[in-house]
Amino acid sequence: MDSRDTFLSGRAAGVVSLFLVLTVLAALAAVVVGCGGSGAVEPAAIPPVGNQPGGAMATAPSLPTPAPTLLPPSSPTPAATAAAITDPALITQATQTAAAAPPTPEIAGAATAEPPLAAAPLPTPVGVYSWTLKVPILMYHYISQPPADADVYRVDLSVTPDNFRQQLAWLRDNGYTGIDYYDLSLAIVGHIELPEKPVLLTFDDGYLDNYTAAFPLLQEYGYKATFFVVTDFVDFEREGYMTWPMLEEMSRAGHRIESHSRTHPDLRDKDRDGLIWEMLGSQQTIAAHIGYTPRYFCYPGGDYNEVTIQMLRELEYWGAATTANDTWHGFNERFEWGRLRIRNDTTLQEFANVLDLEGTARGKPPQ
Ligand SMILES: [Zn+2]
């Protein structure tokens, strides 16, 4: 042992002694504080933000506007909307149902695995990373013959019932199983397995023909679908749109009713209060009608930015649908999941080409 070792040993011994002294002092201090009755302070329970089990939705403590649906948006809105939402019975109902898990779809051909974790927030990925899954998400709007005077946009957004029936028949004949966004989320984080050939059907805007034409065909062919509705259009029973009794019936049949905002605005123009009004307001309204909090959002016009995404996170949405053309869906990109647009002039062969994705549902690590 040279002098350097001795020096280090001496230093080490000094450190140990000092540590012992400090330990004794700390113990004494603990006893003194404990006698005072104010010791052993537990960390204060931090109330969760948003829609937590136990009805925390009503408080939403960290949000500056605890009851955002009570506030009118910056743009003029019919007063009746606020009246509908301020109904205490509705709010209570929405709050009580916030933590309820979505019901099990009872459609033949639907995914049989019941999501084991359906309460908010979205469970974190199992393991080191989440999977990115390749799943075709189809985007529909109208299921009807467009009127004679329809413009090009209306025509493009319309798939005829005959074509839709052929597409469903093709899906069934080729072994596809209808899933929803809850299935997709839980599969991405590793909590459930998807069927071998999953397909996710979505309908935007809540048009009446979704109920009169698409719903019966979906039932006939055994596919569940997701309907993104604009809740003020439903509240005001706007002509040409589905009503709450229709949507409730579809929800009971196993389809999903999710949010497409309250008024279908360009969300990039909205300030924080406006975003809360559109996103939380529609979420609570749907929850009041279908019995659980919807966790998915569809951007009106496909337009969004970082601010809209951040608000969806705060409101504990689990994911969002864009109009981008994409079939890979990962956890980190869950507010920018793309879809495949099915058009009026999409032939069955084109439909088959789009769907016949080699390696559908095969997971891969995120980039
Ligand atoms: Zn839309």
Coordinates of C-alpha atoms and ligand atoms in Angstrom, one line a residue:
M1 CA 0.0 0.0 0.0
D2 CA 1.6 3.2 -1.1
S3 CA 1.0 6.6 0.3
R4 CA -1.7 7.3 -2.3
D5 CA -3.7 4.3 -1.1
T6 CA -3.3 5.3 2.5
F7 CA -4.5 8.8 1.6
L8 CA -7.5 7.4 -0.2
S9 CA -8.3 5.1 2.7
G10 CA -8.1 7.9 5.1
R11 CA -10.4 9.9 2.9
A12 CA -12.8 7.0 2.7
A13 CA -12.8 6.5 6.4
G14 CA -13.6 10.2 6.9
V15 CA -16.5 10.0 4.4
V16 CA -17.9 6.9 6.2
S17 CA -17.8 8.7 9.6
L18 CA -19.4 11.8 8.2
F19 CA -22.2 9.6 6.7
L20 CA -22.8 7.9 10.0
V21 CA -23.1 11.2 11.7
L22 CA -25.5 12.5 9.1
T23 CA -27.6 9.3 9.3
V24 CA -28.0 9.7 13.1
L25 CA -28.9 13.4 12.7
A26 CA -31.4 12.5 10.1
A27 CA -33.0 9.8 12.3
L28 CA -33.3 12.3 15.2
A29 CA -34.8 14.9 12.9
A30 CA -37.3 12.3 11.7
V31 CA -38.3 11.5 15.3
V32 CA -38.7 15.1 16.2
V33 CA -40.8 15.9 13.1
G34 CA -42.8 12.7 13.7
C35 CA -43.7 13.8 17.2
G36 CA -44.9 17.1 15.9
G37 CA -47.5 15.2 13.9
S38 CA -46.6 16.8 10.6
G39 CA -44.1 14.3 9.5
A40 CA -44.3 11.5 7.1
V41 CA -45.8 13.8 4.5
E42 CA -47.2 11.7 1.6
P43 CA -46.9 13.2 -1.8
A44 CA -50.2 14.9 -2.5
A45 CA -52.3 12.9 -4.9
I46 CA -52.2 14.6 -8.2
P47 CA -55.7 14.5 -9.8
P48 CA -55.6 13.3 -13.3
V49 CA -56.4 15.5 -16.2
G50 CA -59.4 14.7 -18.3
N51 CA -61.7 11.7 -18.3
Q52 CA -60.4 9.3 -15.6
P53 CA -62.3 6.5 -14.0
G54 CA -64.1 7.8 -11.0
G55 CA -65.7 10.7 -12.7
A56 CA -62.7 13.1 -12.8
M57 CA -63.9 14.4 -16.1
A58 CA -66.2 16.9 -14.3
T59 CA -63.2 18.5 -12.6
A60 CA -60.5 18.4 -15.3
P61 CA -58.3 20.3 -12.8
S62 CA -55.4 21.4 -14.9
L63 CA -57.5 22.8 -17.6
P64 CA -58.2 26.5 -17.3
T65 CA -61.8 26.1 -18.2
P66 CA -63.2 23.3 -16.0
A67 CA -66.5 23.1 -17.9
P68 CA -65.5 24.1 -21.4
T69 CA -68.8 22.9 -23.0
L70 CA -70.6 25.6 -21.1
L71 CA -68.6 28.3 -22.8
P72 CA -69.6 29.5 -26.2
P73 CA -67.0 29.4 -28.9
S74 CA -65.4 32.5 -30.2
S75 CA -67.6 32.3 -33.3
P76 CA -71.3 32.8 -32.9
T77 CA -73.2 29.7 -32.2
P78 CA -76.9 28.9 -31.7
A79 CA -77.7 29.2 -28.0
A80 CA -79.7 25.9 -28.1
T81 CA -76.4 24.0 -28.3
A82 CA -75.2 25.3 -25.0
A83 CA -78.7 24.6 -23.6
A84 CA -78.5 21.0 -24.6
I85 CA -75.1 20.5 -22.9
T86 CA -75.9 22.5 -19.8
D87 CA -78.6 20.0 -19.0
P88 CA -77.4 18.7 -15.6
A89 CA -78.8 15.3 -16.3
L90 CA -76.7 15.0 -19.5
I91 CA -73.6 16.2 -17.8
T92 CA -74.1 13.8 -14.9
Q93 CA -74.8 11.0 -17.3
A94 CA -71.7 11.8 -19.3
T95 CA -69.6 11.9 -16.2
Q96 CA -70.9 8.7 -14.8
T97 CA -70.3 6.9 -18.1
A98 CA -66.9 8.3 -18.7
A99 CA -65.1 5.4 -17.2
A100 CA -67.2 2.7 -18.6
A101 CA -65.6 0.4 -21.1
P102 CA -67.0 0.2 -24.6
P103 CA -69.4 -2.6 -25.0
T104 CA -68.4 -5.8 -26.8
P105 CA -69.5 -5.7 -30.4
E106 CA -71.8 -8.5 -31.2
I107 CA -71.4 -8.6 -35.0
A108 CA -70.5 -11.8 -36.7
G109 CA -67.1 -11.5 -38.1
A110 CA -66.0 -8.8 -35.7
A111 CA -62.8 -9.2 -33.7
T112 CA -63.5 -11.7 -30.9
A113 CA -60.9 -10.4 -28.5
E114 CA -62.4 -8.1 -25.9
P115 CA -60.0 -5.3 -25.3
P116 CA -58.8 -6.0 -21.7
L117 CA -57.9 -2.4 -21.1
A118 CA -60.5 0.0 -22.4
A119 CA -60.5 2.7 -19.7
A120 CA -58.5 5.9 -20.1
P121 CA -55.7 6.6 -20.5
L122 CA -54.4 4.5 -23.4
P123 CA -52.2 1.9 -21.9
T124 CA -48.5 2.4 -22.6
P125 CA -46.8 -0.1 -24.9
V126 CA -45.7 -3.4 -23.5
G127 CA -42.0 -4.1 -23.7
V128 CA -39.3 -1.9 -25.1
Y129 CA -41.2 -0.5 -28.0
S130 CA -44.7 -0.6 -29.5
W131 CA -45.5 -2.2 -32.8
T132 CA -46.3 -0.4 -35.9
L133 CA -49.1 -2.3 -37.6
K134 CA -50.1 -2.3 -41.2
V135 CA -53.9 -2.1 -41.3
P136 CA -56.1 -0.8 -44.1
I137 CA -58.4 1.9 -42.7
L138 CA -61.0 2.8 -45.3
M139 CA -62.5 6.2 -45.5
Y140 CA -66.1 6.6 -46.7
H141 CA -68.5 9.6 -46.6
Y142 CA -71.9 9.1 -48.4
I143 CA -73.3 5.7 -49.3
S144 CA -75.8 6.7 -51.9
Q145 CA -76.3 7.6 -55.5
P146 CA -75.3 11.3 -55.8
P147 CA -78.1 13.6 -56.8
A148 CA -78.3 14.7 -60.4
D149 CA -77.1 18.2 -59.6
A150 CA -74.2 17.1 -57.4
D151 CA -70.9 18.8 -57.9
V152 CA -67.7 17.0 -58.4
Y153 CA -66.9 16.9 -54.7
R154 CA -70.2 15.5 -53.7
V155 CA -69.9 12.8 -56.4
D156 CA -66.4 11.9 -55.4
L157 CA -67.5 11.5 -51.8
S158 CA -70.4 9.2 -52.7
V159 CA -70.1 5.4 -53.0
T160 CA -73.3 3.8 -54.3
P161 CA -75.0 1.2 -52.2
D162 CA -74.4 -1.4 -54.9
N163 CA -70.7 -0.7 -55.0
F164 CA -70.5 -0.7 -51.2
R165 CA -72.3 -4.1 -51.1
Q166 CA -69.7 -5.5 -53.6
Q167 CA -66.9 -4.2 -51.5
L168 CA -68.3 -5.8 -48.4
A169 CA -68.8 -9.0 -50.3
W170 CA -65.2 -8.9 -51.5
L171 CA -64.0 -8.3 -47.9
R172 CA -66.0 -11.3 -46.6
D173 CA -65.0 -13.6 -49.5
N174 CA -61.3 -12.7 -48.9
G175 CA -61.4 -13.4 -45.2
Y176 CA -61.2 -9.8 -43.8
T177 CA -62.4 -9.1 -40.3
G178 CA -63.7 -5.7 -39.2
I179 CA -61.9 -4.1 -36.4
D180 CA -62.2 -0.7 -34.7
Y181 CA -59.7 1.9 -33.4
Y182 CA -59.9 0.4 -29.9
D183 CA -58.7 -2.9 -31.3
L184 CA -56.0 -1.1 -33.3
S185 CA -54.7 0.8 -30.3
L186 CA -54.6 -2.2 -28.0
A187 CA -52.8 -4.2 -30.6
I188 CA -50.3 -1.5 -31.2
V189 CA -49.4 -1.4 -27.5
G190 CA -49.2 -5.2 -27.4
H191 CA -52.3 -6.0 -25.3
I192 CA -54.3 -7.9 -27.9
E193 CA -53.6 -9.7 -31.2
L194 CA -55.4 -8.6 -34.4
P195 CA -57.1 -11.1 -36.7
E196 CA -55.0 -12.1 -39.6
K197 CA -56.7 -9.8 -42.1
P198 CA -58.1 -6.8 -40.3
V199 CA -59.9 -3.9 -42.0
L200 CA -61.2 -0.8 -40.4
L201 CA -64.1 1.0 -42.0
T202 CA -64.8 4.6 -41.2
F203 CA -67.5 7.0 -42.2
D204 CA -67.1 10.8 -41.9
D205 CA -69.7 13.5 -41.2
G206 CA -72.6 11.4 -40.1
Y207 CA -74.8 11.5 -43.3
L208 CA -78.2 10.0 -43.1
D209 CA -77.5 7.4 -45.7
N210 CA -74.9 5.9 -43.3
Y211 CA -77.9 4.7 -41.3
T212 CA -80.4 3.9 -44.2
A213 CA -77.9 2.3 -46.6
A214 CA -74.6 1.5 -44.9
F215 CA -75.8 0.2 -41.6
P216 CA -78.1 -2.6 -43.0
L217 CA -75.3 -3.7 -45.3
L218 CA -72.7 -3.8 -42.6
Q219 CA -75.1 -5.9 -40.5
E220 CA -75.8 -8.2 -43.4
Y221 CA -72.1 -8.8 -44.1
G222 CA -71.0 -8.8 -40.4
Y223 CA -68.7 -5.8 -40.4
K224 CA -68.5 -3.3 -37.6
A225 CA -67.6 0.3 -38.6
T226 CA -66.6 3.6 -37.0
F227 CA -68.8 6.7 -37.6
F228 CA -67.2 10.1 -37.0
V229 CA -70.1 12.5 -36.3
V230 CA -70.4 16.3 -36.0
T231 CA -72.3 16.5 -32.8
D232 CA -74.0 19.9 -33.4
F233 CA -75.4 18.6 -36.7
V234 CA -76.9 15.7 -34.7
D235 CA -78.1 17.9 -31.8
F236 CA -79.9 20.2 -34.2
E237 CA -81.2 17.4 -36.3
R238 CA -79.8 18.9 -39.4
E239 CA -81.5 17.6 -42.5
G240 CA -79.5 14.8 -44.2
Y241 CA -77.7 13.8 -41.1
M242 CA -78.2 10.9 -38.6
T243 CA -80.1 11.5 -35.4
W244 CA -79.2 10.3 -31.9
P245 CA -81.7 7.5 -31.8
M246 CA -80.1 6.2 -35.1
L247 CA -76.6 6.5 -33.7
E248 CA -77.6 4.9 -30.4
E249 CA -79.0 1.9 -32.3
M250 CA -75.9 1.6 -34.3
S251 CA -73.8 1.8 -31.2
R252 CA -75.8 -0.9 -29.5
A253 CA -75.3 -3.1 -32.6
G254 CA -71.5 -2.9 -32.0
H255 CA -70.5 0.0 -34.2
R256 CA -68.4 2.9 -32.9
I257 CA -69.5 6.5 -32.7
E258 CA -66.5 8.8 -32.5
S259 CA -65.9 12.6 -32.7
H260 CA -65.7 14.7 -35.8
S261 CA -65.9 17.9 -33.7
R262 CA -69.1 19.9 -32.9
T263 CA -69.3 22.2 -35.9
H264 CA -66.7 20.9 -38.5
P265 CA -64.5 24.0 -38.4
D266 CA -60.9 24.4 -39.5
L267 CA -59.3 23.6 -36.2
R268 CA -56.1 25.4 -37.1
D269 CA -58.0 28.7 -36.7
K270 CA -59.2 27.9 -33.1
D271 CA -57.6 29.1 -29.9
R272 CA -57.4 26.9 -26.9
D273 CA -60.9 27.5 -25.6
G274 CA -62.3 26.9 -29.1
L275 CA -60.4 23.6 -29.4
I276 CA -61.7 22.5 -26.0
W277 CA -65.2 23.4 -27.0
E278 CA -65.1 21.4 -30.2
M279 CA -63.1 18.4 -28.9
L280 CA -64.3 17.9 -25.3
G281 CA -67.9 19.2 -26.1
S282 CA -68.4 16.6 -28.8
Q283 CA -66.7 13.9 -26.7
Q284 CA -69.1 14.5 -23.8
T285 CA -72.1 14.7 -26.0
I286 CA -71.4 11.4 -27.6
A287 CA -70.6 9.8 -24.2
A288 CA -74.0 11.0 -22.9
H289 CA -75.7 9.1 -25.8
I290 CA -73.7 5.9 -26.2
G291 CA -72.6 5.3 -22.6
Y292 CA -68.8 5.5 -22.8
T293 CA -66.3 8.2 -23.7
P294 CA -65.3 8.1 -27.3
R295 CA -61.5 8.1 -27.6
Y296 CA -61.0 8.9 -31.3
F297 CA -61.2 12.1 -33.3
C298 CA -61.3 12.8 -37.0
Y299 CA -59.9 16.2 -38.1
P300 CA -62.6 18.2 -40.0
G301 CA -61.3 18.6 -43.5
G302 CA -58.3 16.6 -42.5
D303 CA -56.7 19.8 -41.2
Y304 CA -54.7 19.9 -38.0
N305 CA -51.4 21.1 -36.4
E306 CA -49.3 20.6 -33.3
V307 CA -51.7 22.6 -31.2
T308 CA -54.7 20.4 -32.1
I309 CA -52.7 17.3 -31.5
Q310 CA -51.6 18.6 -28.1
M311 CA -55.2 19.3 -27.1
L312 CA -56.2 15.8 -28.1
R313 CA -53.5 14.5 -25.8
E314 CA -54.7 16.6 -22.9
L315 CA -58.3 15.5 -23.4
E316 CA -57.1 11.9 -23.4
Y317 CA -58.1 11.0 -26.9
W318 CA -56.4 7.8 -27.9
G319 CA -55.8 8.6 -31.5
A320 CA -57.0 10.6 -34.5
A321 CA -57.8 10.0 -38.2
T322 CA -56.4 12.1 -40.9
T323 CA -57.0 12.0 -44.7
A324 CA -53.4 11.2 -45.4
N325 CA -52.9 8.1 -47.5
D326 CA -51.2 5.6 -45.2
T327 CA -51.6 2.1 -43.9
W328 CA -48.9 1.9 -41.2
H329 CA -50.1 2.9 -37.7
G330 CA -47.8 3.3 -34.7
F331 CA -48.1 4.5 -31.1
N332 CA -46.1 7.6 -31.6
E333 CA -48.0 8.6 -34.7
R334 CA -51.4 7.9 -33.1
F335 CA -52.8 11.4 -33.8
E336 CA -51.8 11.2 -37.4
W337 CA -53.1 7.8 -38.6
G338 CA -53.9 7.8 -42.3
R339 CA -56.7 6.2 -44.3
L340 CA -57.5 4.9 -47.7
R341 CA -60.1 7.0 -49.6
I342 CA -62.7 5.0 -51.3
R343 CA -64.1 7.1 -54.1
N344 CA -67.2 7.1 -56.3
D345 CA -65.2 5.8 -59.2
T346 CA -63.2 3.3 -57.3
T347 CA -63.6 0.0 -59.2
L348 CA -63.8 -3.3 -57.4
Q349 CA -60.5 -4.2 -58.9
E350 CA -58.9 -1.0 -57.5
F351 CA -60.6 -1.7 -54.2
A352 CA -59.1 -5.2 -54.2
N353 CA -55.7 -3.8 -55.1
V354 CA -55.8 -1.3 -52.2
L355 CA -56.9 -4.0 -49.7
D356 CA -54.7 -6.8 -50.8
L357 CA -51.7 -5.6 -48.8
E358 CA -49.0 -8.1 -48.4
G359 CA -48.2 -8.7 -44.8
T360 CA -51.3 -7.0 -43.4
A361 CA -51.1 -6.5 -39.7
R362 CA -47.5 -7.6 -39.5
G363 CA -45.8 -5.6 -36.8
K364 CA -42.5 -3.9 -37.1
P365 CA -40.5 -1.7 -34.8
P366 CA -41.2 2.0 -35.2
Q367 CA -38.6 3.9 -37.4
Ligands
ZN1 ZN -65.8 15.8 -42.4

